[in-house]
PDB file of C-alpha atoms in Angstrom:
ATOM      1  CA  GLN A 200      14.528   5.837   9.190  1.00 68.00           C
ATOM      2  CA  VAL A 201      12.965   5.327   5.775  1.00 74.00           C
ATOM      3  CA  GLN A 202      11.231   8.350   4.216  1.00 89.00           C
ATOM      4  CA  LEU A 203       8.279   7.474   1.982  1.00 94.00           C
ATOM      5  CA  VAL A 204       6.533   9.221  -0.935  1.00 96.00           C
ATOM      6  CA  GLU A 205       3.341   7.801  -2.454  1.00 97.00           C
ATOM      7  CA  SER A 206       2.193   8.558  -6.008  1.00 98.00           C
ATOM      8  CA  GLY A 207      -0.085   7.253  -8.748  1.00 98.00           C
ATOM      9  CA  GLY A 208      -3.479   8.123  -7.348  1.00 97.00           C
ATOM     10  CA  GLY A 209      -6.205   9.760  -9.394  1.00 98.00           C
ATOM     11  CA  LEU A 210      -9.806   9.654 -10.579  1.00 98.00           C
ATOM     12  CA  VAL A 211     -10.962   6.490 -12.312  1.00 98.00           C
ATOM     13  CA  GLN A 212     -14.307   4.967 -13.235  1.00 98.00           C
ATOM     14  CA  ALA A 213     -15.572   1.847 -11.521  1.00 98.00           C
ATOM     15  CA  GLY A 214     -14.000  -1.215 -13.079  1.00 98.00           C
ATOM     16  CA  GLY A 215     -10.848   0.657 -13.961  1.00 98.00           C
ATOM     17  CA  SER A 216      -7.274   0.247 -12.776  1.00 98.00           C
ATOM     18  CA  LEU A 217      -4.563   2.290 -11.088  1.00 98.00           C
ATOM     19  CA  ARG A 218      -1.003   1.541 -10.015  1.00 98.00           C
ATOM     20  CA  LEU A 219       0.271   3.199  -6.880  1.00 98.00           C
ATOM     21  CA  SER A 220       3.956   3.606  -6.075  1.00 98.00           C
ATOM     22  CA  CYS A 221       5.722   4.126  -2.768  1.00 97.00           C
ATOM     23  CA  ALA A 222       9.259   5.439  -3.203  1.00 97.00           C
ATOM     24  CA  ALA A 223      11.581   5.095  -0.229  1.00 94.00           C
ATOM     25  CA  SER A 224      14.753   6.971   0.561  1.00 90.00           C
ATOM     26  CA  GLY A 225      17.682   5.393   2.327  1.00 75.00           C
ATOM     27  CA  ARG A 226      19.555   2.184   1.806  1.00 70.00           C
ATOM     28  CA  THR A 227      17.572   0.102   4.304  1.00 87.00           C
ATOM     29  CA  PHE A 228      14.331  -0.268   2.312  1.00 90.00           C
ATOM     30  CA  SER A 229      15.006  -3.936   1.588  1.00 91.00           C
ATOM     31  CA  SER A 230      15.272  -4.636   5.330  1.00 92.00           C
ATOM     32  CA  TYR A 231      11.634  -3.784   6.047  1.00 92.00           C
ATOM     33  CA  PRO A 232       8.333  -5.516   5.480  1.00 96.00           C
ATOM     34  CA  MET A 233       6.039  -2.905   3.933  1.00 96.00           C
ATOM     35  CA  ALA A 234       2.320  -2.293   3.821  1.00 97.00           C
ATOM     36  CA  TRP A 235      -0.404  -0.219   2.225  1.00 98.00           C
ATOM     37  CA  PHE A 236      -3.234   1.255   4.280  1.00 98.00           C
ATOM     38  CA  ARG A 237      -6.113   3.503   3.263  1.00 98.00           C
ATOM     39  CA  GLN A 238      -8.422   5.989   4.922  1.00 98.00           C
ATOM     40  CA  ALA A 239     -11.805   7.017   3.564  1.00 97.00           C
ATOM     41  CA  PRO A 240     -13.528  10.214   4.745  1.00 92.00           C
ATOM     42  CA  GLY A 241     -14.989   9.745   8.203  1.00 95.00           C
ATOM     43  CA  LYS A 242     -13.508   6.288   8.616  1.00 97.00           C
ATOM     44  CA  GLU A 243     -10.601   4.719  10.429  1.00 97.00           C
ATOM     45  CA  ARG A 244      -7.387   3.964   8.546  1.00 96.00           C
ATOM     46  CA  GLU A 245      -7.509   0.337   7.437  1.00 97.00           C
ATOM     47  CA  PHE A 246      -5.089  -2.292   6.228  1.00 97.00           C
ATOM     48  CA  VAL A 247      -4.997  -3.051   2.499  1.00 98.00           C
ATOM     49  CA  ALA A 248      -1.951  -5.221   1.717  1.00 98.00           C
ATOM     50  CA  ALA A 249       1.484  -6.136   3.038  1.00 98.00           C
ATOM     51  CA  ILE A 250       4.665  -7.669   1.648  1.00 98.00           C
ATOM     52  CA  ASN A 251       7.741  -9.125   3.319  1.00 97.00           C
ATOM     53  CA  GLN A 252      11.311  -8.040   2.704  1.00 96.00           C
ATOM     54  CA  SER A 253      11.970 -10.378  -0.234  1.00 96.00           C
ATOM     55  CA  GLY A 254       8.529  -9.977  -1.798  1.00 96.00           C
ATOM     56  CA  ARG A 255       7.809 -13.697  -1.588  1.00 97.00           C
ATOM     57  CA  SER A 256       5.153 -13.392   1.120  1.00 97.00           C
ATOM     58  CA  THR A 257       2.117 -11.168   0.814  1.00 98.00           C
ATOM     59  CA  ARG A 258      -1.105 -10.587   2.672  1.00 98.00           C
ATOM     60  CA  TYR A 259      -4.341  -8.843   1.658  1.00 98.00           C
ATOM     61  CA  ALA A 260      -7.461  -7.513   3.265  1.00 98.00           C
ATOM     62  CA  ASP A 261     -10.515  -9.569   2.325  1.00 98.00           C
ATOM     63  CA  SER A 262     -12.048  -6.543   0.607  1.00 97.00           C
ATOM     64  CA  VAL A 263      -9.235  -6.342  -1.986  1.00 98.00           C
ATOM     65  CA  GLN A 264      -8.167  -9.979  -2.288  1.00 98.00           C
ATOM     66  CA  GLY A 265      -8.147 -10.996  -5.954  1.00 98.00           C
ATOM     67  CA  ARG A 266      -8.316  -7.403  -7.222  1.00 98.00           C
ATOM     68  CA  PHE A 267      -5.164  -5.783  -5.829  1.00 98.00           C
ATOM     69  CA  THR A 268      -1.558  -6.972  -6.124  1.00 98.00           C
ATOM     70  CA  ILE A 269       1.275  -5.729  -3.930  1.00 98.00           C
ATOM     71  CA  SER A 270       4.877  -5.957  -5.118  1.00 98.00           C
ATOM     72  CA  ARG A 271       8.261  -4.386  -4.502  1.00 98.00           C
ATOM     73  CA  ASP A 272      11.493  -3.707  -6.352  1.00 97.00           C
ATOM     74  CA  ASN A 273      14.273  -3.499  -3.782  1.00 95.00           C
ATOM     75  CA  ALA A 274      16.785  -2.366  -6.422  1.00 94.00           C
ATOM     76  CA  LYS A 275      14.591   0.700  -7.010  1.00 95.00           C
ATOM     77  CA  ASN A 276      13.585   1.176  -3.347  1.00 95.00           C
ATOM     78  CA  THR A 277       9.962   1.140  -4.459  1.00 97.00           C
ATOM     79  CA  MET A 278       6.798  -0.699  -3.528  1.00 97.00           C
ATOM     80  CA  TYR A 279       3.729  -0.913  -5.760  1.00 98.00           C
ATOM     81  CA  LEU A 280       0.016  -1.554  -5.487  1.00 98.00           C
ATOM     82  CA  GLN A 281      -1.698  -2.633  -8.697  1.00 98.00           C
ATOM     83  CA  MET A 282      -5.416  -2.031  -8.267  1.00 98.00           C
ATOM     84  CA  ASN A 283      -7.819  -3.622 -10.742  1.00 98.00           C
ATOM     85  CA  SER A 284     -11.622  -3.839 -10.889  1.00 98.00           C
ATOM     86  CA  LEU A 285     -11.852  -0.732  -8.742  1.00 98.00           C
ATOM     87  CA  LYS A 286     -15.071  -0.022  -6.870  1.00 98.00           C
ATOM     88  CA  PRO A 287     -16.458   3.238  -5.454  1.00 97.00           C
ATOM     89  CA  GLU A 288     -15.815   1.870  -1.964  1.00 97.00           C
ATOM     90  CA  ASP A 289     -12.072   1.814  -2.770  1.00 98.00           C
ATOM     91  CA  THR A 290     -12.134   5.625  -2.710  1.00 98.00           C
ATOM     92  CA  ALA A 291      -9.677   6.748  -0.035  1.00 98.00           C
ATOM     93  CA  VAL A 292      -6.288   8.258   0.623  1.00 98.00           C
ATOM     94  CA  TYR A 293      -3.729   5.467   0.318  1.00 98.00           C
ATOM     95  CA  TYR A 294      -0.651   5.415   2.539  1.00 98.00           C
ATOM     96  CA  CYS A 295       2.447   3.251   2.663  1.00 96.00           C
ATOM     97  CA  THR A 296       4.533   2.448   5.709  1.00 95.00           C
ATOM     98  CA  ALA A 297       7.155   0.056   6.977  1.00 94.00           C
ATOM     99  CA  VAL A 298       5.882  -2.587   9.392  1.00 94.00           C
ATOM    100  CA  ARG A 299       7.572  -4.980  11.795  1.00 94.00           C
ATOM    101  CA  SER A 300       5.736  -7.966  10.372  1.00 94.00           C
ATOM    102  CA  ILE A 301       3.152  -8.566   7.661  1.00 95.00           C
ATOM    103  CA  TRP A 302       1.159 -10.474  10.302  1.00 93.00           C
ATOM    104  CA  THR A 303       1.194  -8.014  13.216  1.00 91.00           C
ATOM    105  CA  LEU A 304       1.199  -4.908  10.957  1.00 91.00           C
ATOM    106  CA  SER A 305       2.682  -2.796  13.745  1.00 91.00           C
ATOM    107  CA  ARG A 306       4.365   0.206  12.193  1.00 88.00           C
ATOM    108  CA  SER A 307       8.124   0.566  12.344  1.00 86.00           C
ATOM    109  CA  GLY A 308       8.244   3.961  10.642  1.00 83.00           C
ATOM    110  CA  SER A 309       6.305   7.054   9.690  1.00 87.00           C
ATOM    111  CA  TRP A 310       3.515   7.412   7.144  1.00 90.00           C
ATOM    112  CA  GLY A 311       4.024   8.918   3.728  1.00 87.00           C
ATOM    113  CA  GLN A 312       1.899  11.921   2.713  1.00 94.00           C
ATOM    114  CA  GLY A 313      -0.659   9.707   0.993  1.00 97.00           C
ATOM    115  CA  THR A 314      -2.137   9.651  -2.502  1.00 98.00           C
ATOM    116  CA  GLN A 315      -5.839  10.164  -3.249  1.00 98.00           C
ATOM    117  CA  VAL A 316      -7.751   7.489  -5.141  1.00 98.00           C
ATOM    118  CA  THR A 317     -11.270   8.368  -6.263  1.00 98.00           C
ATOM    119  CA  VAL A 318     -13.482   5.805  -8.003  1.00 98.00           C
ATOM    120  CA  SER A 319     -16.621   7.118  -9.663  1.00 97.00           C
ATOM    121  CA  SER A 320     -19.692   4.974 -10.185  1.00 93.00           C
TER     122      SER A 320
END
């Protein structure tokens, strides 16, 4: 099973940018589609973006389409989330996980510990 560690979160003003990383242990990272989810206080965890094993197919939630870019480097066992034009409503804890498909989004592994993103207005 892949173990995941998220990093890169922080406090940023509205309109700013952050780049999140998800580092995976194990040699099977490249075998898994991966996804980012987020959870704001008092809300359900929600889908943000997903990427297939090769990185050639991606999918985004409507709320982040055009502002966020998901990518992966299989040689480094790492997935990224470039977040631009951040809004206060993007404030949440961001989690990465392996999924069975970027279309079904059913998890095939555990969550990482999460990284906090706070966007001030």
